[in-house]
Amino acid sequence: MPELPEVEITRRGIAAPLTGRCVRAVIARVPRLRYPLPDDLSAQLVGQPLRDILRRGKYLLLAFDKGHLLLHLGMSGSLRVLQAGCAPVAPQKHDHFDLVFEGATLRLRDPRRFGAVLWLPASTTANGLNLDAHPLLASLGIEPLSAEFTSAWLYAATRKRAVAIKPLLMDSHLIVGVGNIYASESLFRAGIDPRTPACRISLRRYVRLVEAIRATLETAIAAGGSSLRDFTHADGNPGYFQQQYFVYGRVGEACRICKQPIRTLRQAQRATFYCGRCQRR
DNA sequence: CCGACAACCTGTGAGC
DNA sequence: TGCTCACAGGTTGTCG
């Protein structure tokens, strides 16, 4: 499920009720997700107050004095907060991991188990601040909502890339957080055919693409922000939202701009959706 | 370095 | 109803 907007919405949704609370217990029900779960999490976390929750790409980083707990939601992961005051909620089949705080529990559900829970001790994160020292974070690309993400940067970064622009947008070593849905949506907004080789796109068109990526992500965050309260509902779904997509999942339906049917194709084994009239090479 | 592909895992919906 | 298949919002590792 989660691309950058969903992860950011999750971050905000769980930070509000959990920041400042102390960890009481760690409950791991399944020994491995994408990687084996660390076996000493209780020793590291119990008694520690949660200082902050950061996001880098699609990774969430729960900051404690002794290090960071890294969470990734993979394809199917979600987090929610169970308030201690409410009736206890029995863990379901795919509820693999609980972080029990004083007064509330953070619960990770992930049916496909492509997600991750890792412990990054402060000692290996170079004075506790430089998270980029961890191999999973070290090779991550630019944050698309940062000031550094500009058309000039993207143009320069793509001069020698013959690959089609759509799979390139999804390459987290170049840009983080843009997944299969928002890559298609951004290219539609920018009027660019998803098959266009990245090196053949002009600076002018990259100006439009960078604006489109920002608008797409920010619109999605804004749409999800209205459902933040769901993160603390006892049995609600954790704040993901129905959004009006321009092209994603709309094969055969009329383009919202020109009424031509939306088309689909496969790129890098992923479905791409686009409008053949509104988007050009 | 670049690009293409398989792999990880479970659930769901379509078609027979 | 039950089977099989294709596909699902991510990332890594391997190969040429």
PDB file of C-alpha atoms in Angstrom, chain A residues 64-203:
ATOM      1  CA  PHE A  64      15.133   6.555  21.108  1.00  0.00           C
ATOM      2  CA  ASP A  65      18.132   7.590  23.193  1.00  0.00           C
ATOM      3  CA  LYS A  66      19.950   4.331  22.421  1.00  0.00           C
ATOM      4  CA  GLY A  67      19.232   4.247  18.700  1.00  0.00           C
ATOM      5  CA  HIS A  68      16.505   4.139  16.070  1.00  0.00           C
ATOM      6  CA  LEU A  69      13.869   1.511  15.382  1.00  0.00           C
ATOM      7  CA  LEU A  70      13.550   1.326  11.611  1.00  0.00           C
ATOM      8  CA  LEU A  71      10.168   0.298  10.184  1.00  0.00           C
ATOM      9  CA  HIS A  72       9.276  -0.355   6.567  1.00  0.00           C
ATOM     10  CA  LEU A  73       5.745  -1.242   5.467  1.00  0.00           C
ATOM     11  CA  GLY A  74       6.665  -3.060   2.262  1.00  0.00           C
ATOM     12  CA  MET A  75       3.714  -3.673  -0.079  1.00  0.00           C
ATOM     13  CA  SER A  76       1.043  -4.533   2.440  1.00  0.00           C
ATOM     14  CA  GLY A  77       2.101  -3.151   5.811  1.00  0.00           C
ATOM     15  CA  SER A  78       0.125  -0.837   8.049  1.00  0.00           C
ATOM     16  CA  LEU A  79       0.440   0.572  11.541  1.00  0.00           C
ATOM     17  CA  ARG A  80      -2.167   1.562  14.049  1.00  0.00           C
ATOM     18  CA  VAL A  81      -2.342   2.668  17.633  1.00  0.00           C
ATOM     19  CA  LEU A  82      -4.444   0.841  20.210  1.00  0.00           C
ATOM     20  CA  GLN A  83      -5.319   3.018  23.184  1.00  0.00           C
ATOM     21  CA  ALA A  84      -4.949   1.282  26.531  1.00  0.00           C
ATOM     22  CA  GLY A  85      -8.229   2.798  27.719  1.00  0.00           C
ATOM     23  CA  CYS A  86     -10.240   1.017  25.024  1.00  0.00           C
ATOM     24  CA  ALA A  87     -11.260  -2.624  25.006  1.00  0.00           C
ATOM     25  CA  PRO A  88      -8.256  -4.835  24.203  1.00  0.00           C
ATOM     26  CA  VAL A  89      -8.038  -5.900  20.566  1.00  0.00           C
ATOM     27  CA  ALA A  90      -6.869  -9.457  19.918  1.00  0.00           C
ATOM     28  CA  PRO A  91      -4.073  -9.621  17.343  1.00  0.00           C
ATOM     29  CA  GLN A  92      -5.203 -10.902  13.955  1.00  0.00           C
ATOM     30  CA  LYS A  93      -3.454 -13.366  11.698  1.00  0.00           C
ATOM     31  CA  HIS A  94      -0.991 -10.900  10.187  1.00  0.00           C
ATOM     32  CA  ASP A  95      -0.374  -8.683  13.203  1.00  0.00           C
ATOM     33  CA  HIS A  96       3.301  -9.564  13.485  1.00  0.00           C
ATOM     34  CA  PHE A  97       4.715  -7.029  15.868  1.00  0.00           C
ATOM     35  CA  ASP A  98       3.580  -4.887  18.823  1.00  0.00           C
ATOM     36  CA  LEU A  99       5.475  -2.104  20.497  1.00  0.00           C
ATOM     37  CA  VAL A 100       3.700  -1.728  23.819  1.00  0.00           C
ATOM     38  CA  PHE A 101       3.971   1.767  25.283  1.00  0.00           C
ATOM     39  CA  GLU A 102       2.634   3.045  28.551  1.00  0.00           C
ATOM     40  CA  GLY A 103      -0.979   3.827  27.680  1.00  0.00           C
ATOM     41  CA  ALA A 104      -0.966   2.721  24.042  1.00  0.00           C
ATOM     42  CA  THR A 105       0.271  -0.017  21.717  1.00  0.00           C
ATOM     43  CA  LEU A 106       1.708   0.371  18.219  1.00  0.00           C
ATOM     44  CA  ARG A 107       0.724  -2.633  16.099  1.00  0.00           C
ATOM     45  CA  LEU A 108       2.268  -3.657  12.759  1.00  0.00           C
ATOM     46  CA  ARG A 109       0.176  -5.680  10.317  1.00  0.00           C
ATOM     47  CA  ASP A 110       1.784  -6.964   7.128  1.00  0.00           C
ATOM     48  CA  PRO A 111       0.180  -9.898   5.255  1.00  0.00           C
ATOM     49  CA  ARG A 112       2.865 -10.221   2.586  1.00  0.00           C
ATOM     50  CA  ARG A 113       5.737  -9.690   5.021  1.00  0.00           C
ATOM     51  CA  PHE A 114       7.791  -7.549   2.641  1.00  0.00           C
ATOM     52  CA  GLY A 115       8.144  -5.017   5.438  1.00  0.00           C
ATOM     53  CA  ALA A 116      10.983  -4.675   7.917  1.00  0.00           C
ATOM     54  CA  VAL A 117      11.725  -4.030  11.574  1.00  0.00           C
ATOM     55  CA  LEU A 118      15.369  -3.307  12.332  1.00  0.00           C
ATOM     56  CA  TRP A 119      17.306  -1.812  15.223  1.00  0.00           C
ATOM     57  CA  LEU A 120      19.937   0.850  14.463  1.00  0.00           C
ATOM     58  CA  PRO A 121      22.006   1.357  17.599  1.00  0.00           C
ATOM     59  CA  ALA A 122      23.232   4.888  18.185  1.00  0.00           C
ATOM     60  CA  SER A 123      26.824   3.635  18.311  1.00  0.00           C
ATOM     61  CA  THR A 124      26.751   2.462  14.693  1.00  0.00           C
ATOM     62  CA  THR A 125      25.031   5.565  13.451  1.00  0.00           C
ATOM     63  CA  ALA A 126      28.120   7.714  13.859  1.00  0.00           C
ATOM     64  CA  ASN A 127      27.520   9.811  16.976  1.00  0.00           C
ATOM     65  CA  GLY A 128      23.868   8.900  16.897  1.00  0.00           C
ATOM     66  CA  LEU A 129      22.940  11.473  14.293  1.00  0.00           C
ATOM     67  CA  ASN A 130      24.196  10.208  10.987  1.00  0.00           C
ATOM     68  CA  LEU A 131      21.549   7.671  10.052  1.00  0.00           C
ATOM     69  CA  ASP A 132      22.897   7.502   6.538  1.00  0.00           C
ATOM     70  CA  ALA A 133      25.594   5.197   7.863  1.00  0.00           C
ATOM     71  CA  HIS A 134      23.148   2.310   7.713  1.00  0.00           C
ATOM     72  CA  PRO A 135      23.391   0.442   4.395  1.00  0.00           C
ATOM     73  CA  LEU A 136      19.638   0.519   3.787  1.00  0.00           C
ATOM     74  CA  LEU A 137      19.581   4.293   4.113  1.00  0.00           C
ATOM     75  CA  ALA A 138      22.989   5.127   2.672  1.00  0.00           C
ATOM     76  CA  SER A 139      22.078   4.539  -0.959  1.00  0.00           C
ATOM     77  CA  LEU A 140      18.722   6.307  -0.895  1.00  0.00           C
ATOM     78  CA  GLY A 141      18.096   9.088  -3.385  1.00  0.00           C
ATOM     79  CA  ILE A 142      16.732  12.594  -3.051  1.00  0.00           C
ATOM     80  CA  GLU A 143      13.568  13.493  -1.097  1.00  0.00           C
ATOM     81  CA  PRO A 144      11.039  14.723  -3.682  1.00  0.00           C
ATOM     82  CA  LEU A 145       9.493  17.207  -1.256  1.00  0.00           C
ATOM     83  CA  SER A 146      12.847  18.758  -0.345  1.00  0.00           C
ATOM     84  CA  ALA A 147      14.142  22.065  -1.680  1.00  0.00           C
ATOM     85  CA  GLU A 148      17.062  20.235  -3.325  1.00  0.00           C
ATOM     86  CA  PHE A 149      14.708  18.390  -5.665  1.00  0.00           C
ATOM     87  CA  THR A 150      14.627  20.740  -8.661  1.00  0.00           C
ATOM     88  CA  SER A 151      14.274  20.409 -12.406  1.00  0.00           C
ATOM     89  CA  ALA A 152      17.955  21.318 -12.817  1.00  0.00           C
ATOM     90  CA  TRP A 153      18.915  18.487 -10.463  1.00  0.00           C
ATOM     91  CA  LEU A 154      16.679  15.936 -12.198  1.00  0.00           C
ATOM     92  CA  TYR A 155      17.797  17.023 -15.650  1.00  0.00           C
ATOM     93  CA  ALA A 156      21.463  16.638 -14.706  1.00  0.00           C
ATOM     94  CA  ALA A 157      20.834  13.299 -13.015  1.00  0.00           C
ATOM     95  CA  THR A 158      19.204  11.794 -16.113  1.00  0.00           C
ATOM     96  CA  ARG A 159      21.605  12.827 -18.879  1.00  0.00           C
ATOM     97  CA  LYS A 160      23.043   9.323 -19.247  1.00  0.00           C
ATOM     98  CA  ARG A 161      19.949   7.310 -18.418  1.00  0.00           C
ATOM     99  CA  ALA A 162      18.370   5.601 -21.410  1.00  0.00           C
ATOM    100  CA  VAL A 163      15.755   3.855 -19.300  1.00  0.00           C
ATOM    101  CA  ALA A 164      12.103   4.889 -19.636  1.00  0.00           C
ATOM    102  CA  ILE A 165      11.135   7.725 -17.329  1.00  0.00           C
ATOM    103  CA  LYS A 166       8.442   5.831 -15.433  1.00  0.00           C
ATOM    104  CA  PRO A 167      10.578   3.024 -13.986  1.00  0.00           C
ATOM    105  CA  LEU A 168      13.291   5.608 -13.359  1.00  0.00           C
ATOM    106  CA  LEU A 169      10.942   7.695 -11.184  1.00  0.00           C
ATOM    107  CA  MET A 170      10.415   4.572  -9.069  1.00  0.00           C
ATOM    108  CA  ASP A 171      14.137   3.979  -8.543  1.00  0.00           C
ATOM    109  CA  SER A 172      14.692   4.769  -4.865  1.00  0.00           C
ATOM    110  CA  HIS A 173      18.420   5.173  -5.440  1.00  0.00           C
ATOM    111  CA  LEU A 174      17.549   8.268  -7.476  1.00  0.00           C
ATOM    112  CA  ILE A 175      14.291   9.544  -5.912  1.00  0.00           C
ATOM    113  CA  VAL A 176      12.683   8.121  -2.783  1.00  0.00           C
ATOM    114  CA  GLY A 177       9.011   7.604  -2.120  1.00  0.00           C
ATOM    115  CA  VAL A 178       7.532   7.643  -5.622  1.00  0.00           C
ATOM    116  CA  GLY A 179       5.918   4.239  -6.120  1.00  0.00           C
ATOM    117  CA  ASN A 180       3.848   2.654  -8.846  1.00  0.00           C
ATOM    118  CA  ILE A 181       0.709   4.725  -8.333  1.00  0.00           C
ATOM    119  CA  TYR A 182       2.259   8.164  -8.031  1.00  0.00           C
ATOM    120  CA  ALA A 183       4.761   7.567 -10.852  1.00  0.00           C
ATOM    121  CA  SER A 184       1.870   7.084 -13.286  1.00  0.00           C
ATOM    122  CA  GLU A 185      -0.106   9.952 -11.749  1.00  0.00           C
ATOM    123  CA  SER A 186       2.836  12.374 -11.878  1.00  0.00           C
ATOM    124  CA  LEU A 187       3.617  11.594 -15.519  1.00  0.00           C
ATOM    125  CA  PHE A 188      -0.011  12.180 -16.435  1.00  0.00           C
ATOM    126  CA  ARG A 189       0.018  15.565 -14.706  1.00  0.00           C
ATOM    127  CA  ALA A 190       3.223  16.444 -16.532  1.00  0.00           C
ATOM    128  CA  GLY A 191       1.918  15.298 -19.943  1.00  0.00           C
ATOM    129  CA  ILE A 192       4.865  12.945 -20.454  1.00  0.00           C
ATOM    130  CA  ASP A 193       4.595   9.473 -22.049  1.00  0.00           C
ATOM    131  CA  PRO A 194       5.846   6.940 -19.469  1.00  0.00           C
ATOM    132  CA  ARG A 195       7.972   5.185 -22.121  1.00  0.00           C
ATOM    133  CA  THR A 196      10.055   8.262 -22.947  1.00  0.00           C
ATOM    134  CA  PRO A 197      13.772   7.645 -22.369  1.00  0.00           C
ATOM    135  CA  ALA A 198      14.827   9.810 -19.422  1.00  0.00           C
ATOM    136  CA  CYS A 199      17.801  11.276 -21.292  1.00  0.00           C
ATOM    137  CA  ARG A 200      15.567  12.515 -24.102  1.00  0.00           C
ATOM    138  CA  ILE A 201      13.357  14.708 -21.930  1.00  0.00           C
ATOM    139  CA  SER A 202      14.075  18.433 -22.108  1.00  0.00           C
ATOM    140  CA  LEU A 203      14.768  20.709 -19.141  1.00  0.00           C
TER     141      LEU A 203
END
